[in-house]
XYZ file of C-alpha atoms in Angstrom:
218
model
C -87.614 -3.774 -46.831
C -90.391 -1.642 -48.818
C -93.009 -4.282 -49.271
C -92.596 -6.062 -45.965
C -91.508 -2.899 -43.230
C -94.676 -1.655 -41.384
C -96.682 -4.235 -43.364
C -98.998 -7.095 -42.318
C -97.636 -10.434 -42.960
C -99.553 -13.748 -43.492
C -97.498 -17.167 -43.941
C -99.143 -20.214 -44.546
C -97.617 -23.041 -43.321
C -95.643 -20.928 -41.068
C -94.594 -23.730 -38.570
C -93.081 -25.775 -41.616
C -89.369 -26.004 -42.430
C -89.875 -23.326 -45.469
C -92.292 -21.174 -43.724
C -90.714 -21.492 -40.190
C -87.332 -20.006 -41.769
C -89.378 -17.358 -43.868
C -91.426 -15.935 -40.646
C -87.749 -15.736 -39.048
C -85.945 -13.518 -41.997
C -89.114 -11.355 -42.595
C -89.215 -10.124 -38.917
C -85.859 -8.735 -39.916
C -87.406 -6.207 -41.606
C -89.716 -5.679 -38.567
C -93.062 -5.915 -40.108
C -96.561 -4.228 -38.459
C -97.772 -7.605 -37.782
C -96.774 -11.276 -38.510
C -99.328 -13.801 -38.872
C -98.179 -17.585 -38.950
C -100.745 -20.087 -40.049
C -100.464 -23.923 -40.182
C -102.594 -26.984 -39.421
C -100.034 -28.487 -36.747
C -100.631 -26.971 -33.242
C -96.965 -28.335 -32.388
C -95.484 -26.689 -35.601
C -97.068 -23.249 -34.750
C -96.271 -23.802 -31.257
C -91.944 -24.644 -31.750
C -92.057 -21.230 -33.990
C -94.241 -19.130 -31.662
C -91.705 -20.231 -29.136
C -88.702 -19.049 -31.326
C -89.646 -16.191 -32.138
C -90.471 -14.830 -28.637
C -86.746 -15.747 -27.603
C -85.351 -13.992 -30.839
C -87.536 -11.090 -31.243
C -88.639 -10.614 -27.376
C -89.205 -7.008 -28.790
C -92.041 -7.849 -31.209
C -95.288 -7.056 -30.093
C -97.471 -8.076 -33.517
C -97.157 -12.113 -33.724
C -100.129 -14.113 -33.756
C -99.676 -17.694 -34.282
C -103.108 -19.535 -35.607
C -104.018 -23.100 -35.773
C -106.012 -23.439 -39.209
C -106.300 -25.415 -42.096
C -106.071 -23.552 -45.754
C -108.149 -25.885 -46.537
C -111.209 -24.257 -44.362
C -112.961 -21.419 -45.604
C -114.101 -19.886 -41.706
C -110.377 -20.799 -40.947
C -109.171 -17.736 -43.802
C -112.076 -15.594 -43.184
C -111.159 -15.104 -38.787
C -107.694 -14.470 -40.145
C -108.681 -12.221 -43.530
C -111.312 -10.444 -41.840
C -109.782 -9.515 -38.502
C -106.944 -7.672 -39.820
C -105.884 -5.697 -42.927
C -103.195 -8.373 -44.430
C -100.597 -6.771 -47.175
C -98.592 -9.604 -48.090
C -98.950 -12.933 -48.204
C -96.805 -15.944 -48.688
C -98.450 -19.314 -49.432
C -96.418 -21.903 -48.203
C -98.680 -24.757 -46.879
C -98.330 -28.221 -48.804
C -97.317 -31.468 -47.896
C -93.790 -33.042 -48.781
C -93.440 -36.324 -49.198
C -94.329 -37.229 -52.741
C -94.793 -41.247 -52.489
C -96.746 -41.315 -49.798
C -99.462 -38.897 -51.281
C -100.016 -40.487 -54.193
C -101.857 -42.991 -52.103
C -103.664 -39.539 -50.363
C -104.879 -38.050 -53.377
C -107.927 -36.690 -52.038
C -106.070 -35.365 -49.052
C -103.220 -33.789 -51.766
C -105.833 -31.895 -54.189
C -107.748 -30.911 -50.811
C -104.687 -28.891 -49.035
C -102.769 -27.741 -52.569
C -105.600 -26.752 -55.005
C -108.782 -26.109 -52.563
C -106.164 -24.346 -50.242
C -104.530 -22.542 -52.721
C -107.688 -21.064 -54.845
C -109.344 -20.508 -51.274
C -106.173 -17.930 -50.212
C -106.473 -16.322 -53.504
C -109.605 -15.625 -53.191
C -109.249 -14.265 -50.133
C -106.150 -12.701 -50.732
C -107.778 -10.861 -53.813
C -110.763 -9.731 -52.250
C -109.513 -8.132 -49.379
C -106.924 -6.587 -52.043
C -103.392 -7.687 -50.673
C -100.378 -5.753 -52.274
C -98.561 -9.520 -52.747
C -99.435 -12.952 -52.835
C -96.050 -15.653 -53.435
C -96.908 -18.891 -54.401
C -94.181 -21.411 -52.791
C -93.882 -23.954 -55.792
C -91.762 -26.770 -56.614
C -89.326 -28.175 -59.236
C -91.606 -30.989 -59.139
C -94.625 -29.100 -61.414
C -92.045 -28.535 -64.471
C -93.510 -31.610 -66.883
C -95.312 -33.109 -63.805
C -94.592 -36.455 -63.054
C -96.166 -37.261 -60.248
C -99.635 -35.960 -58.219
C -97.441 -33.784 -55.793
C -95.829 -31.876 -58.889
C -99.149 -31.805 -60.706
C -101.035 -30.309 -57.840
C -98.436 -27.892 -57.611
C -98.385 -27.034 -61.287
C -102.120 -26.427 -60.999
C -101.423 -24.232 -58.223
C -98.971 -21.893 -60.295
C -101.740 -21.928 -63.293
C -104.327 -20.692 -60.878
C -101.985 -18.014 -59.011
C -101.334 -16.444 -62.764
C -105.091 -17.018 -63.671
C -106.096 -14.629 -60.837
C -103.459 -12.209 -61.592
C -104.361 -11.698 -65.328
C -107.960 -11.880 -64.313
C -107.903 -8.995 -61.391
C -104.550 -7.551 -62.984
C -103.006 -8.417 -58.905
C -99.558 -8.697 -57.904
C -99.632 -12.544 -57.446
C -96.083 -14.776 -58.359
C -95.212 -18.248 -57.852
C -91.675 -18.886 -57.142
C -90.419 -23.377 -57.493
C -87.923 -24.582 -55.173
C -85.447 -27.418 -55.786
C -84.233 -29.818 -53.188
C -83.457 -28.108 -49.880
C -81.448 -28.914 -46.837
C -82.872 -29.597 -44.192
C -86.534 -29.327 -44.744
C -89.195 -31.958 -43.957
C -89.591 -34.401 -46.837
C -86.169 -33.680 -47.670
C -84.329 -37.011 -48.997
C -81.286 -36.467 -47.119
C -82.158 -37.653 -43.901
C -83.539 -41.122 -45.502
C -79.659 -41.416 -47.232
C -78.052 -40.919 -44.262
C -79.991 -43.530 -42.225
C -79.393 -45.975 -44.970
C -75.838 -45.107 -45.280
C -75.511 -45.440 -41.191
C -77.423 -48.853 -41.701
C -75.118 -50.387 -44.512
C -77.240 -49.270 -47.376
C -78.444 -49.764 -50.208
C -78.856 -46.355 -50.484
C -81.888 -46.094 -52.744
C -81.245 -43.438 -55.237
C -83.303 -42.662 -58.577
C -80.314 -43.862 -60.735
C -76.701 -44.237 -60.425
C -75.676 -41.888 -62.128
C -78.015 -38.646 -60.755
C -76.790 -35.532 -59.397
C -79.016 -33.723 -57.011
C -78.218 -30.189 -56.327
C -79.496 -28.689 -53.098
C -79.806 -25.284 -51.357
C -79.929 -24.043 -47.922
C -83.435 -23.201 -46.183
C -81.811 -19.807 -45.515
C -81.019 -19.484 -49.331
C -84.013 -21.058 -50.616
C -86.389 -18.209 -48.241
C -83.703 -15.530 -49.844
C -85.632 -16.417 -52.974
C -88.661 -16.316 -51.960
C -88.598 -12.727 -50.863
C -86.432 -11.541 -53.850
C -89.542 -13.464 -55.964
């Protein structure tokens, strides 16, 4: 409630499944201003619509259509507004299918990332979060080594300026896009085979609301 109360609030990738759930607990703690950014007009539009029927009360949403990616897409946001906090939680899911993207992949996770931190540091936010992954612990695909490079550069800037910026890794969570659950189940409802890493895995898995508890204890 002390860092986020009376604060302005960015979220990247605020219409995802992460950021969608994160934008919903931090209005709990009715923030100044809440700022949802994301590069899918129908994403930003399903939690813009949300959070007017939830929070009819709150006056300070504003629900932008940019790419992290974009420099002049930060800078309207950055420059407009005094931000305090910011979570960083833009990044594509699904990890096959971007390692035939890789220019797309490095574009959104490392330009993206280093372009909010600079931004973030020189307008002198109180917080930056990372949103990481399991994935960038002894990388072993592009997805995980994006990410990893994302972490690296997040703790770069904050030894560097001596900033508050953290990177907090998810595991596997329920329900959010790219999550492998909803592929089992369609196999399972279609005979099968259910195509599993190995036989004998275990996957454990979280909640979004748990996983977005995290984050803001992070």
């Amino acid at each position: 409630n002390n860092y986020i109360n009376d604060k302005v609030v960015l979220v990247t990738g605020g219409g995802g499944s992460i950021g969608s759930e994160l934008c919903l607990q931090l209005l709990r703690f009715q923030p100044k201003q809440l700022i949802v950014f994301d590069n899918c007009e129908d994403h930003v539009y399903q939690i813009d619509r949300q959070i007017k029927q939830r929070f009819p009360e709150f006056s300070g949403l504003r629900s932008v259509v940019g790419d992290v990616a974009c420099d002049d897409d930060l800078r309207s946001v950055f420059q407009t507004v005094a931000i305090d906090v910011v979570f960083h939680a833009a990044a594509y899911k699904h990890v096959p299918l971007m390692e035939y993207n890789i220019n797309a992949l490095m574009k959104n996770s490392i330009r993206g990332t280093r372009l909010v931190l600079e931004h973030s540091k020189s307008v002198k936010v109180d917080r930056f979060i990372l949103i990481s992954t399991d994935k960038a612990v002894n990388p072993t695909n592009s997805m995980g080594a994006s990410k990893r490079f994302c972490e690296l550069l997040t703790l770069a800037y904050a030894r560097e300026y001596g900033v508050n910026f953290s990177a907090v890794r998810f595991g596997n969570v329920l329900g959010s896009r790219g999550s492998v659950v909803p592929l089992f189940e369609k196999q399972i409802l279609e005979g099968g085979p259910v195509t599993v890493t190995h036989p004998e895995v275990t996957r454990f898995l979280m909640t979004r609301a748990e996983a977005c508890q995290l984050v803001l204890q992070a």
